[in-house]
Amino acid sequence: MFGYSFLPTILRSSTITTTTKATASSASSTMMKSVATLARVIATSLVSTMLRPLSILPESVAVSSRTNNGGGEGGRRRRSSSISEAKERGGSMVTKLYEFALVGWNSHHHHHAAAAGAGHSSRQRMAFISENHQYTNNHWGAIHQGPGVGNKASSVAGGAASSSSSSTTSLRAFSTSTTSNNQSSSSSKLSSSRAQNAIALLPTYLLDARSVTKFHPVNAPNGALQLSVAENQLSELPVSGVTGVVENGGADGGSDGEEVTLVQVLSQLASSTVARPSDDTSSASSLTFEKDMIYYQPTQGSPGLRSAMGGYLHDLLLSSSSSTTTSSSSTFNPENIILGAGCNAVLENLCMCLTEPGDAVMIPTPYYAAFEFDLVARAGCEIVSVNTLDYHDESPPSSVDATNKSDGKQRTTIPPSFYYPNKASLTHAYNLSMEQTSRPPRVLLLSHPNNPLGICYPPEVMAECIEWCRENEVHLISDEIYAGSVYRQKRGDGEDTFVSAMSLASSDNGGGDEKEGGLGLGPYIHLVYALSKDFALSGLRVGVAYTENEEILMPMQKLNDLCQISSQTQLLVERMLSANVATAGAAGGNDDTKFVDAYLTSNRHNIQTRCDKLQSCLSDVDIPYLPADSGLFVWMDFREFLPSLPDSITEEMESLSSKEQRERGLYLKLMKEYGLLFTPGMSMRNERPGFFRCVFTAASDEEFELGLERICKFVNEERGSGSGN
């Protein structure tokens, strides 16, 4: 609640409507003094919070007993590998921030810690690592083995003992060296330890991606194809059947019968002089930039855009949920909408309002790698992985099962149900959080539709998570940034593929409390969304948080001071969300269809077409994958091509560092020898090595086709050489 308590008292009151000049002058003087004091308090508080040592540093991570919520033998099974990995991942994310100051670089790069550690300046260390970076990307692990892919049993199976020991040692060493280290790190006048800690949280595969030559059809035809960044170049295609947009019942804004692109529509709207959609009058303005836009705006977003965004979210998240009973009267209350500069900004602010520094946020694995930066760098949260594979009635299949195929192998992947969180896996993560932090976790963060898996959680899975969170008083944040990119909208049983947590948790479905002008979510269910994925508008920086927790609304609005959206961008987005389409076939050239609905329909078709081509290619070369229904990516299973384990070591016995090293070897081969830049699964905390996320929309048509050729070439050459398993 610190964001609210820092406000001068005069700003907290919602009843002040007018004031005399004398009162205003006095209030202004008081406010200026308060602001000056506030600045000093904030600076002191943030520095002490970010740099303070943890009062409790775990000697080890003991996995508590499984509760009886799992059901079946699988629900009660305890895998030694999960214990080893929990120990190996060691201390918390926040602890690793502090440890960074001790070793000179986070354990992404721990193979070079000795060469780039104490005795070198921050700039020297960074220069050294940028040239010699390693991809172990283990934020939690200890500083341990040297570089290379090694297959020796001593390094492959040593995780349960040696890694646990070294992790505990490094944490203990930190706890006794904090004071002297803080003094030494503060000697630099050019940067702070917090600045270096922020860099240390970045996924290491991004450094690998920057180091390789990128594909160019003329200058670098053998360069790597960028298939790892979640961008959608298909958004540059014309919107099917749309020749322009119409605002506020105005004249046809079409383009002589030719279909228009999203960029063309935005260009038209940016230069529009039609009255803004939220104006009561329909008179046109002579200016595209209105005079009130140069002054301070409401920190949570303009009333017009919040109202338009509420209507858009209702249509996107509630109207199509035929499998639920959400009432048509349920609406997103504009007063509970906070608009900020991107999804990561509103997510960080939301977590700052729901957690204390050091509190745990639970996330099912694998998860979007940048969550670690978004939640740790400034909010100071700890990430606790919700591992799911061992909490089902059956064991997940290994990468290769024998059959009568021509090469004697049947390649199968892990079915989607094994990635679903349930009460058993959530309770285990809850207990693990208690052991690591000595306090209950505060947040469960779900990516729905899921990044990187490219699938939606079924409604029954989401409902189970909602129920568990309410029972345990854990806040559920549903990140639904890909909700408009669900291109297979029906499951095999005819039910909706995607059902929003907002629909499932609403009071109409027996969820939260009834609230006039809202969904009745109650205080524990929250939403984040943005236009960065469904509309590929990551450059506009438009993120949305929605909560009906009244205690955090004012703090969220105040924290949003630091990440507001510009008034010009807000007006542009309000126009886009409100505009109707102009079509060649409609009477008079106009249509009642919203432009955003027409765009999403066209975009979903384009995404599905591209996805089908990739999955067809993978099927042709017998590469297992998770059948995708949403998002911009396919989750591919390349375990067959990992360097082999020693005969005496099974997958269950393999240490975390060995998994990372084996996957790194395959990752570098794909990137450097075959020009395929995918996102490695271990960077997203996947439980098994050898999985990769392919962003099939990140390339042009020509680059995508070349990527399919390179995948086929890689598979054929690797199988021909007999490498891997």
XYZ file of C-alpha atoms in Angstrom:
725
model
C 0.000 0.000 0.000
C 3.035 2.264 -0.068
C 1.983 3.812 -3.375
C -1.164 5.157 -1.724
C 0.429 6.182 1.589
C 3.017 8.303 -0.230
C 0.263 10.478 -1.708
C -0.204 13.870 -0.069
C -3.394 13.772 1.964
C -5.090 16.336 -0.250
C -4.827 13.955 -3.210
C -6.332 10.998 -1.352
C -9.730 12.588 -0.878
C -12.283 11.819 -3.567
C -14.761 14.383 -2.198
C -12.866 17.586 -2.981
C -14.497 19.268 -5.958
C -13.803 23.004 -5.630
C -11.477 25.286 -3.671
C -10.865 28.984 -3.264
C -7.760 30.596 -4.663
C -6.339 31.039 -1.181
C -7.008 27.423 -0.265
C -5.583 26.266 -3.562
C -2.428 28.291 -2.991
C -2.007 26.898 0.502
C -2.662 23.382 -0.717
C -0.172 23.857 -3.532
C 2.511 24.978 -1.090
C 1.799 22.033 1.186
C 1.853 19.683 -1.754
C 5.231 20.933 -2.979
C 6.734 20.346 0.462
C 5.165 16.898 0.547
C 6.516 16.067 -2.881
C 10.042 17.068 -1.848
C 9.784 14.888 1.228
C 8.232 12.135 -0.842
C 11.151 12.100 -3.244
C 13.620 11.600 -0.403
C 11.489 8.859 1.158
C 11.088 7.014 -2.117
C 14.794 7.138 -2.881
C 15.748 5.904 0.578
C 13.048 3.223 0.620
C 13.817 1.826 -2.815
C 17.559 1.651 -2.243
C 17.180 -0.067 1.103
C 14.557 -2.463 -0.265
C 16.492 -3.449 -3.361
C 19.816 -3.927 -1.629
C 18.832 -5.356 1.719
C 20.000 -8.942 2.342
C 17.439 -11.639 2.901
C 16.885 -12.412 6.539
C 16.505 -16.082 5.716
C 18.768 -17.902 3.284
C 17.789 -21.564 2.843
C 20.497 -24.138 3.475
C 18.683 -26.476 1.110
C 15.305 -27.000 -0.409
C 13.502 -29.896 1.217
C 10.458 -30.987 -0.673
C 7.466 -31.368 1.626
C 5.070 -34.287 1.598
C 2.565 -34.414 -1.198
C -0.975 -33.726 -0.034
C -3.699 -36.139 -0.996
C -5.181 -33.810 -3.606
C -3.476 -35.482 -6.538
C -5.582 -38.588 -6.956
C -4.256 -41.917 -8.153
C -0.792 -43.394 -7.874
C 0.649 -40.641 -10.072
C -0.711 -37.995 -7.730
C 1.236 -39.562 -4.839
C 4.434 -40.368 -6.708
C 7.618 -38.646 -5.657
C 10.327 -38.361 -8.264
C 13.902 -38.059 -7.019
C 14.636 -35.821 -10.002
C 12.162 -33.190 -8.807
C 13.887 -33.126 -5.416
C 17.307 -32.852 -7.021
C 16.231 -30.044 -9.330
C 14.579 -28.167 -6.498
C 17.802 -28.375 -4.519
C 19.897 -27.551 -7.541
C 17.909 -24.464 -8.376
C 18.755 -23.503 -4.820
C 17.977 -20.053 -3.537
C 15.379 -17.621 -4.707
C 15.508 -15.202 -7.593
C 15.952 -12.299 -5.219
C 18.842 -14.070 -3.508
C 20.493 -14.460 -6.897
C 20.201 -10.717 -7.429
C 22.351 -10.215 -4.364
C 24.673 -13.039 -5.325
C 25.315 -11.295 -8.635
C 27.241 -8.570 -6.795
C 29.404 -11.253 -5.198
C 30.444 -13.153 -8.324
C 30.301 -10.348 -10.868
C 27.622 -11.860 -13.067
C 24.508 -13.955 -12.715
C 24.759 -17.694 -13.119
C 23.516 -17.485 -16.711
C 27.198 -16.857 -17.300
C 28.684 -18.798 -14.416
C 31.114 -20.755 -16.603
C 33.086 -17.509 -16.910
C 32.665 -16.262 -13.347
C 36.271 -16.959 -12.439
C 37.610 -15.013 -15.401
C 35.071 -12.205 -15.165
C 34.649 -11.984 -11.397
C 36.220 -9.854 -8.687
C 39.109 -7.679 -9.755
C 37.484 -6.518 -12.950
C 35.261 -3.509 -13.392
C 31.617 -3.932 -14.322
C 32.383 -2.755 -17.831
C 35.253 -5.237 -18.188
C 33.097 -8.077 -16.931
C 30.278 -7.166 -19.299
C 32.650 -6.898 -22.264
C 34.199 -10.247 -21.420
C 30.859 -11.970 -21.056
C 29.402 -10.474 -24.235
C 32.203 -12.200 -26.110
C 32.186 -15.445 -24.152
C 28.615 -15.831 -22.896
C 27.261 -19.255 -22.021
C 23.721 -20.469 -22.174
C 23.169 -22.328 -18.902
C 20.592 -19.652 -17.989
C 20.162 -21.060 -14.482
C 19.046 -18.124 -12.353
C 18.750 -20.310 -9.293
C 21.694 -22.676 -9.649
C 25.110 -22.401 -8.091
C 28.417 -21.457 -9.659
C 29.678 -24.860 -10.642
C 30.975 -26.746 -13.668
C 33.063 -25.543 -16.572
C 32.027 -25.047 -20.203
C 31.194 -27.680 -22.728
C 28.515 -30.229 -23.355
C 30.261 -33.035 -21.391
C 28.726 -36.480 -20.996
C 30.701 -37.794 -18.018
C 28.576 -39.471 -15.388
C 30.217 -37.464 -12.607
C 28.902 -34.184 -14.049
C 25.667 -35.584 -15.430
C 24.361 -37.213 -12.251
C 25.968 -34.979 -9.661
C 23.059 -32.596 -9.244
C 21.464 -34.033 -6.129
C 24.620 -33.854 -4.035
C 27.345 -31.620 -5.425
C 25.051 -28.978 -6.898
C 23.036 -28.764 -3.705
C 26.194 -28.413 -1.699
C 27.733 -25.759 -3.907
C 24.464 -23.824 -3.990
C 24.273 -23.810 -0.216
C 27.900 -22.767 0.036
C 27.506 -19.841 -2.318
C 24.439 -18.627 -0.450
C 26.218 -18.902 2.894
C 29.216 -17.079 1.488
C 26.969 -14.302 0.349
C 25.244 -13.982 3.706
C 28.581 -13.328 5.409
C 29.891 -10.924 2.764
C 26.972 -8.631 2.103
C 28.287 -5.578 3.902
C 31.740 -5.538 2.383
C 30.351 -6.324 -1.052
C 27.827 -3.491 -0.910
C 30.627 -1.122 0.040
C 32.811 -2.272 -2.833
C 29.986 -2.140 -5.371
C 29.086 1.385 -4.313
C 32.598 2.596 -5.141
C 31.658 2.845 -8.829
C 30.365 6.277 -9.740
C 29.243 5.225 -13.200
C 26.575 2.616 -12.398
C 24.830 0.900 -9.519
C 24.619 -2.746 -8.563
C 20.896 -2.535 -9.275
C 21.688 -1.642 -12.877
C 23.914 -4.695 -13.248
C 21.368 -6.917 -11.505
C 18.778 -5.893 -14.080
C 21.065 -7.030 -16.899
C 21.711 -10.308 -15.102
C 18.005 -11.131 -15.196
C 17.803 -11.013 -18.996
C 17.469 -14.446 -20.647
C 20.894 -15.470 -21.880
C 19.651 -16.824 -25.192
C 19.055 -13.199 -26.167
C 22.818 -12.650 -26.027
C 23.323 -15.668 -28.268
C 20.778 -14.272 -30.708
C 22.602 -10.958 -30.878
C 25.934 -12.609 -31.521
C 24.912 -14.505 -34.644
C 24.709 -13.094 -38.164
C 21.089 -12.519 -39.110
C 19.647 -13.710 -42.393
C 19.590 -11.293 -45.318
C 18.667 -12.524 -48.798
C 21.637 -10.741 -50.387
C 24.188 -9.856 -47.725
C 23.804 -12.942 -45.480
C 21.854 -15.726 -47.245
C 23.226 -18.282 -44.773
C 22.459 -16.149 -41.737
C 20.189 -17.267 -38.919
C 16.422 -16.907 -39.315
C 14.894 -15.110 -36.336
C 12.165 -17.476 -35.136
C 12.390 -16.755 -31.410
C 10.848 -13.291 -30.883
C 7.059 -13.241 -30.464
C 6.237 -10.786 -33.226
C 3.692 -11.158 -35.993
C 4.750 -10.039 -39.452
C 1.425 -11.341 -40.765
C -0.116 -8.158 -39.346
C 1.326 -6.378 -42.381
C -1.060 -8.237 -44.714
C -4.284 -6.578 -45.943
C -7.312 -7.096 -43.695
C -9.655 -9.396 -45.573
C -12.736 -7.613 -46.950
C -11.912 -4.241 -45.335
C -11.383 -1.221 -47.586
C -11.211 1.386 -44.829
C -12.770 2.538 -41.569
C -15.612 4.841 -40.605
C -15.654 6.965 -37.445
C -18.706 8.243 -35.546
C -20.994 7.630 -38.511
C -18.791 9.791 -40.721
C -18.073 9.454 -44.401
C -16.559 6.360 -45.952
C -12.857 6.206 -45.233
C -12.223 3.538 -47.827
C -9.431 3.192 -50.356
C -11.164 2.833 -53.743
C -12.143 -0.782 -53.175
C -8.668 -2.036 -52.250
C -8.202 -3.921 -49.003
C -6.237 -1.956 -46.427
C -3.599 -2.959 -43.911
C -3.543 -2.247 -40.193
C -0.822 0.374 -40.692
C -2.918 2.167 -43.293
C -5.895 2.268 -40.920
C -3.737 3.630 -38.104
C -2.346 6.273 -40.446
C -5.856 7.363 -41.370
C -6.977 7.498 -37.738
C -3.857 9.353 -36.610
C -4.637 12.207 -39.012
C -8.380 12.215 -38.356
C -10.201 15.447 -37.465
C -13.459 13.659 -36.639
C -14.627 14.270 -33.086
C -13.186 11.774 -30.648
C -15.521 8.782 -30.078
C -16.158 9.679 -26.432
C -17.297 13.244 -27.220
C -20.981 13.975 -26.684
C -21.053 16.140 -29.799
C -20.492 14.994 -33.356
C -18.825 18.168 -34.541
C -15.526 17.789 -36.282
C -12.355 19.404 -35.035
C -9.976 21.366 -37.203
C -6.997 19.785 -35.474
C -5.712 16.254 -35.113
C -4.096 17.172 -31.797
C -6.561 18.771 -29.370
C -5.458 21.388 -26.861
C -6.397 19.430 -23.735
C -4.003 16.666 -24.808
C -0.942 18.755 -23.912
C -1.798 18.743 -20.201
C -1.629 16.094 -17.501
C -3.936 13.141 -18.118
C -5.637 10.775 -15.623
C -2.873 8.398 -14.549
C -5.016 5.310 -15.142
C -5.894 6.376 -18.699
C -8.388 8.717 -20.308
C -12.086 8.040 -19.582
C -12.785 7.637 -23.295
C -10.157 4.965 -23.851
C -11.010 3.111 -20.653
C -14.642 2.965 -21.739
C -13.712 1.793 -25.249
C -11.284 -0.766 -23.821
C -13.956 -2.103 -21.480
C -16.307 -2.648 -24.405
C -13.586 -4.339 -26.446
C -12.618 -6.662 -23.572
C -16.266 -7.573 -23.030
C -16.653 -8.605 -26.665
C -13.322 -10.462 -26.674
C -13.461 -12.261 -23.321
C -17.128 -12.630 -22.439
C -19.371 -12.598 -25.493
C -17.982 -15.762 -27.117
C -17.967 -17.890 -23.964
C -20.859 -20.144 -24.903
C -19.757 -22.759 -22.371
C -20.359 -20.376 -19.472
C -23.366 -18.561 -18.101
C -21.906 -15.081 -17.969
C -24.755 -12.593 -18.029
C -24.953 -10.038 -20.793
C -25.270 -7.433 -18.033
C -21.770 -8.242 -16.747
C -19.389 -5.542 -17.884
C -15.852 -4.381 -17.363
C -16.181 -1.338 -15.130
C -14.052 1.449 -16.655
C -13.245 2.654 -13.121
C -11.442 -0.653 -12.500
C -9.343 -0.472 -15.686
C -5.758 0.767 -15.494
C -3.978 1.495 -18.772
C -0.187 1.535 -18.803
C 2.803 1.411 -21.127
C 2.691 -2.264 -22.015
C 1.652 -5.508 -20.379
C 4.912 -5.828 -18.439
C 4.396 -2.395 -16.864
C 0.873 -3.081 -15.603
C 1.852 -6.598 -14.500
C 4.778 -5.245 -12.480
C 2.582 -2.590 -10.868
C -0.105 -5.141 -10.081
C 2.409 -7.421 -8.374
C 3.899 -4.500 -6.452
C 0.415 -3.832 -5.066
C -0.260 -7.478 -4.194
C 3.105 -8.573 -2.798
C 5.839 -7.546 -0.412
C 9.487 -7.763 -1.514
C 10.514 -11.402 -1.290
C 6.986 -12.789 -1.672
C 6.605 -15.668 -4.097
C 4.806 -15.655 -7.439
C 4.009 -19.158 -8.660
C 4.109 -19.809 -12.422
C 3.452 -23.155 -14.174
C 6.362 -24.325 -16.319
C 7.383 -23.747 -18.997
C 6.743 -20.019 -18.883
C 7.575 -16.824 -20.741
C 11.209 -16.167 -19.816
C 10.845 -12.395 -19.373
C 8.436 -12.886 -16.450
C 11.564 -13.213 -14.327
C 12.726 -9.729 -15.262
C 9.245 -8.213 -15.048
C 8.584 -9.490 -11.528
C 12.025 -9.503 -9.931
C 14.005 -6.508 -11.181
C 12.012 -3.844 -9.313
C 9.013 -5.548 -7.685
C 11.413 -7.839 -5.805
C 9.220 -10.950 -6.100
C 10.544 -14.490 -6.040
C 9.574 -16.926 -8.785
C 8.486 -20.394 -7.677
C 8.001 -22.835 -10.546
C 4.874 -24.963 -10.613
C 6.187 -28.182 -12.135
C 3.326 -30.280 -13.472
C 4.703 -33.364 -15.233
C 4.821 -35.618 -12.159
C 1.386 -34.699 -10.799
C -0.811 -36.760 -13.079
C -1.957 -40.376 -13.031
C 0.540 -41.487 -15.670
C 4.185 -40.757 -16.376
C 5.006 -38.481 -19.332
C 6.371 -40.426 -22.299
C 10.068 -40.476 -23.031
C 11.284 -38.977 -26.283
C 11.522 -42.268 -28.181
C 9.465 -45.462 -27.843
C 10.216 -48.591 -29.865
C 7.859 -49.590 -32.668
C 7.978 -51.089 -36.164
C 8.885 -47.874 -37.996
C 11.583 -48.073 -40.639
C 14.252 -46.831 -38.241
C 12.838 -48.796 -35.314
C 11.681 -45.720 -33.405
C 8.326 -44.152 -32.584
C 8.648 -40.497 -31.698
C 6.088 -39.129 -29.288
C 5.864 -35.910 -27.341
C 4.395 -35.025 -23.962
C 0.590 -34.592 -24.296
C -0.854 -31.185 -23.387
C -2.661 -32.489 -20.283
C 0.691 -33.048 -18.547
C 1.299 -29.296 -18.649
C -1.983 -28.456 -16.905
C -1.644 -27.227 -13.313
C -3.890 -28.950 -10.785
C -4.450 -28.759 -7.047
C -1.691 -31.278 -6.368
C 0.989 -29.380 -8.315
C -0.197 -26.032 -6.925
C -0.114 -27.329 -3.348
C 3.396 -28.700 -3.841
C 4.597 -25.325 -5.162
C 2.825 -23.618 -2.251
C 4.724 -25.778 0.244
C 7.990 -25.199 -1.600
C 7.387 -21.461 -1.413
C 6.814 -21.726 2.333
C 10.166 -23.466 2.731
C 12.059 -21.004 0.555
C 10.535 -17.781 1.876
C 8.975 -18.790 5.235
C 5.697 -17.253 4.080
C 2.842 -18.238 1.794
C 3.015 -17.338 -1.903
C 0.911 -14.329 -2.827
C 0.256 -14.789 -6.551
C -0.407 -17.502 -9.116
C 0.357 -16.151 -12.603
C -1.234 -18.030 -15.506
C -0.480 -17.421 -19.169
C -3.797 -18.196 -20.892
C -3.546 -18.808 -23.846
C -0.167 -20.185 -22.917
C 3.185 -18.846 -24.011
C 5.294 -20.848 -24.984
C 3.032 -23.888 -25.437
C 0.623 -22.336 -27.945
C -2.431 -23.901 -26.257
C -5.297 -22.797 -24.013
C -6.004 -24.283 -20.628
C -9.396 -26.043 -20.711
C -12.170 -24.339 -18.705
C -12.098 -27.083 -16.066
C -8.374 -26.478 -15.465
C -8.861 -22.728 -15.115
C -11.834 -23.274 -12.808
C -9.748 -25.581 -10.605
C -7.002 -22.944 -10.356
C -9.542 -20.224 -9.507
C -11.086 -22.387 -6.783
C -7.669 -23.287 -5.341
C -6.590 -19.643 -5.247
C -9.719 -18.520 -3.436
C -9.458 -21.374 -0.941
C -5.819 -20.514 -0.178
C -6.173 -16.709 -0.444
C -3.659 -16.551 -3.282
C -4.181 -13.915 -5.976
C -4.675 -15.247 -9.483
C -3.442 -13.073 -12.354
C -4.607 -14.287 -15.748
C -2.365 -12.995 -18.542
C -4.655 -13.213 -21.585
C -2.530 -11.213 -24.008
C -3.131 -13.803 -26.791
C -6.918 -14.043 -26.266
C -7.613 -12.566 -29.713
C -5.236 -15.023 -31.405
C -7.133 -18.254 -30.697
C -7.433 -19.572 -34.241
C -8.898 -23.018 -33.479
C -11.892 -21.803 -31.545
C -13.620 -25.146 -30.964
C -12.275 -28.257 -29.295
C -12.934 -31.771 -30.550
C -15.976 -32.010 -28.293
C -17.448 -28.832 -29.781
C -16.779 -26.696 -26.697
C -14.930 -23.378 -26.822
C -11.143 -23.723 -26.904
C -10.669 -20.555 -24.873
C -12.751 -19.409 -21.924
C -11.461 -16.380 -20.058
C -10.808 -16.458 -16.339
C -12.950 -13.320 -16.215
C -15.926 -15.347 -17.356
C -15.248 -18.347 -15.123
C -14.621 -16.230 -12.026
C -17.534 -13.841 -12.449
C -20.386 -13.771 -9.938
C -22.719 -15.186 -12.605
C -20.705 -18.403 -12.407
C -20.758 -18.549 -8.612
C -17.515 -16.605 -8.367
C -16.931 -13.337 -6.569
C -19.321 -10.898 -4.958
C -21.946 -9.048 -6.946
C -20.835 -5.532 -7.755
C -22.773 -2.986 -9.729
C -20.989 -2.107 -12.944
C -18.485 -4.941 -12.778
C -17.995 -8.685 -13.157
C -18.219 -9.688 -9.507
C -14.733 -11.206 -9.518
C -13.966 -10.577 -5.868
C -10.581 -9.352 -4.612
C -8.401 -12.315 -5.686
C -8.888 -12.492 -9.473
C -7.107 -10.074 -11.834
C -6.483 -9.657 -15.577
C -3.627 -8.283 -17.660
C -3.823 -7.742 -21.420
C -2.182 -5.640 -24.133
C -2.400 -4.848 -27.834
C 1.177 -6.052 -28.431
C 0.319 -9.558 -29.678
C -3.216 -9.708 -31.074
C -2.612 -6.478 -33.030
C 1.220 -6.610 -33.186
C 1.248 -3.073 -31.727
C 4.130 -3.602 -29.306
C 5.560 -0.234 -30.364
C 2.503 1.675 -29.140
C 2.915 0.355 -25.567
C -0.720 -0.156 -24.570
C -1.241 -2.509 -21.625
C -4.351 -3.135 -19.520
C -4.875 -4.320 -15.956
C -8.323 -5.050 -14.575
C -9.079 -5.670 -10.907
C -12.086 -5.389 -8.622
C -9.887 -5.330 -5.534
C -10.746 -1.867 -4.232
C -7.722 -1.744 -1.911
C -5.224 -1.639 -4.763
C -7.003 0.643 -7.233
C -5.569 3.911 -5.888
C -2.035 2.471 -5.440
C -2.125 1.095 -8.989
C -3.212 4.439 -10.360
C -0.425 6.224 -8.497
C 2.264 3.741 -9.558
C 1.038 4.220 -13.108
C 2.498 7.745 -12.949
C 5.752 6.110 -14.055
C 4.339 4.317 -17.100
C 1.454 6.317 -18.533
C 0.502 6.140 -22.181
C 0.839 9.375 -24.120
C -2.381 11.297 -24.768
C -1.843 11.068 -28.526
C -1.512 7.277 -28.426
C -4.592 7.000 -26.230
C -6.697 8.963 -28.714
C -5.406 6.862 -31.617
C -6.265 3.592 -29.832
C -9.683 4.910 -28.780
C -10.414 5.680 -32.427
C -9.238 2.231 -33.524
C -11.348 0.386 -30.937
C -14.440 2.432 -31.852
C -14.208 2.539 -35.668
C -16.408 0.488 -37.976
C -15.238 -1.041 -41.222
C -15.830 0.197 -44.735
C -16.335 -2.715 -47.097
C -16.752 -2.975 -50.830
C -19.803 -5.205 -50.468
C -21.751 -3.225 -47.858
C -24.534 -0.836 -48.822
C -23.027 2.597 -49.173
C -19.608 1.171 -48.491
C -20.154 1.074 -44.708
C -20.745 -1.769 -42.268
C -21.714 -2.092 -38.606
C -18.804 -4.462 -37.987
C -16.114 -3.128 -35.692
C -12.731 -2.814 -37.355
C -11.022 -4.675 -34.500
C -13.365 -7.647 -34.979
C -12.700 -7.746 -38.724
C -8.966 -7.477 -38.158
C -8.853 -10.285 -35.573
C -10.903 -12.585 -37.819
C -8.535 -11.983 -40.736
C -5.455 -12.295 -38.560
C -6.593 -15.574 -36.999
C -7.034 -17.044 -40.470
C -3.523 -15.961 -41.473
C -1.999 -17.359 -38.272
C -3.746 -20.722 -38.656
C -2.619 -21.033 -42.277
C 0.997 -20.417 -41.286
C 0.759 -22.772 -38.297
C -0.704 -25.573 -40.410
C 2.268 -25.341 -42.789
C 4.770 -25.661 -39.958
C 2.955 -28.550 -38.304
C 2.632 -30.329 -41.654
C 6.385 -29.997 -42.170
C 7.106 -31.345 -38.685
C 4.775 -34.286 -39.286
C 6.440 -35.056 -42.627
C 9.850 -35.399 -40.962
C 8.393 -37.109 -37.877
C 9.235 -34.387 -35.349
C 6.851 -34.492 -32.363
C 5.110 -31.254 -31.416
C 2.255 -29.974 -29.294
C -0.732 -29.316 -31.604
C -1.221 -25.545 -31.321
C -4.533 -23.725 -31.148
C -3.537 -20.178 -30.185
C -0.703 -17.685 -30.051
C 2.153 -17.326 -32.500
C 4.234 -20.439 -31.836
C 4.535 -24.215 -31.841
C 6.222 -26.203 -29.044
C 8.583 -28.671 -30.744
C 10.187 -31.785 -29.280
C 13.786 -32.157 -30.456
C 14.884 -34.518 -27.656
C 15.869 -37.114 -30.221
C 18.813 -34.923 -31.259
C 20.240 -34.176 -27.815
C 23.730 -35.488 -27.079
C 23.333 -38.925 -25.555
C 23.462 -39.623 -21.842
C 25.917 -42.215 -20.505
C 24.443 -45.710 -20.327
C 24.461 -45.618 -16.531
C 22.397 -42.399 -16.354
C 18.647 -42.190 -16.915
C 16.608 -39.050 -17.612
C 15.334 -39.138 -14.027
C 18.906 -39.139 -12.672
C 20.212 -36.314 -14.858
C 21.300 -33.113 -13.108
C 19.993 -29.705 -14.045
C 23.367 -28.476 -15.270
C 23.695 -31.520 -17.539
C 20.253 -30.854 -19.008
C 21.185 -27.263 -19.739
C 24.534 -28.183 -21.265
C 23.064 -30.847 -23.528
C 20.302 -28.520 -24.704
C 22.786 -25.718 -25.281
C 24.815 -27.935 -27.572
C 21.737 -28.662 -29.677
C 20.600 -25.022 -29.565
C 23.950 -23.771 -30.879
C 24.032 -26.398 -33.626
C 20.581 -25.380 -34.846
C 21.537 -21.720 -34.773
C 25.103 -21.743 -36.104
C 25.117 -24.703 -38.468
C 21.549 -24.595 -39.789
C 20.549 -20.967 -39.314
C 17.510 -21.755 -37.115
C 17.110 -19.458 -34.129
C 14.456 -20.916 -31.817
C 13.714 -20.218 -28.154
C 15.280 -22.981 -26.008
C 12.926 -24.652 -23.561
C 15.254 -24.655 -20.551
C 15.381 -20.857 -20.705
C 11.647 -21.052 -19.991
C 12.195 -23.442 -17.050
C 10.925 -26.475 -18.905
C 11.314 -29.682 -16.906
C 12.877 -31.643 -19.765
C 15.686 -30.610 -22.138
C 15.353 -30.628 -25.903
C 12.151 -28.613 -26.416
C 12.078 -25.435 -28.496
C 9.528 -22.718 -29.215
C 9.230 -21.745 -32.882
C 7.581 -18.364 -33.510
C 6.229 -19.076 -36.980
C 4.874 -15.535 -37.477
C 8.221 -13.802 -36.892
C 9.357 -14.224 -40.506
C 8.247 -13.091 -43.939
C 6.737 -15.662 -46.305
C 10.083 -16.175 -48.033
C 11.973 -16.546 -44.757
C 9.370 -18.925 -43.379
C 9.596 -21.216 -46.400
C 13.384 -21.189 -46.082
C 12.994 -22.089 -42.417
C 10.941 -25.166 -43.332
C 13.660 -26.236 -45.765
C 16.312 -25.845 -43.079
C 14.295 -27.896 -40.567
C 14.037 -30.739 -43.079
C 17.733 -30.512 -43.852
C 18.662 -30.619 -40.169
C 16.491 -33.656 -39.455
C 17.657 -35.625 -42.485
C 21.334 -34.926 -41.896
C 21.196 -35.632 -38.173
C 19.362 -38.909 -38.627
C 21.673 -39.851 -41.447
C 24.702 -39.303 -39.243
C 23.204 -41.276 -36.372
C 23.862 -38.499 -33.847
C 21.748 -37.967 -30.767
C 19.814 -40.797 -29.195
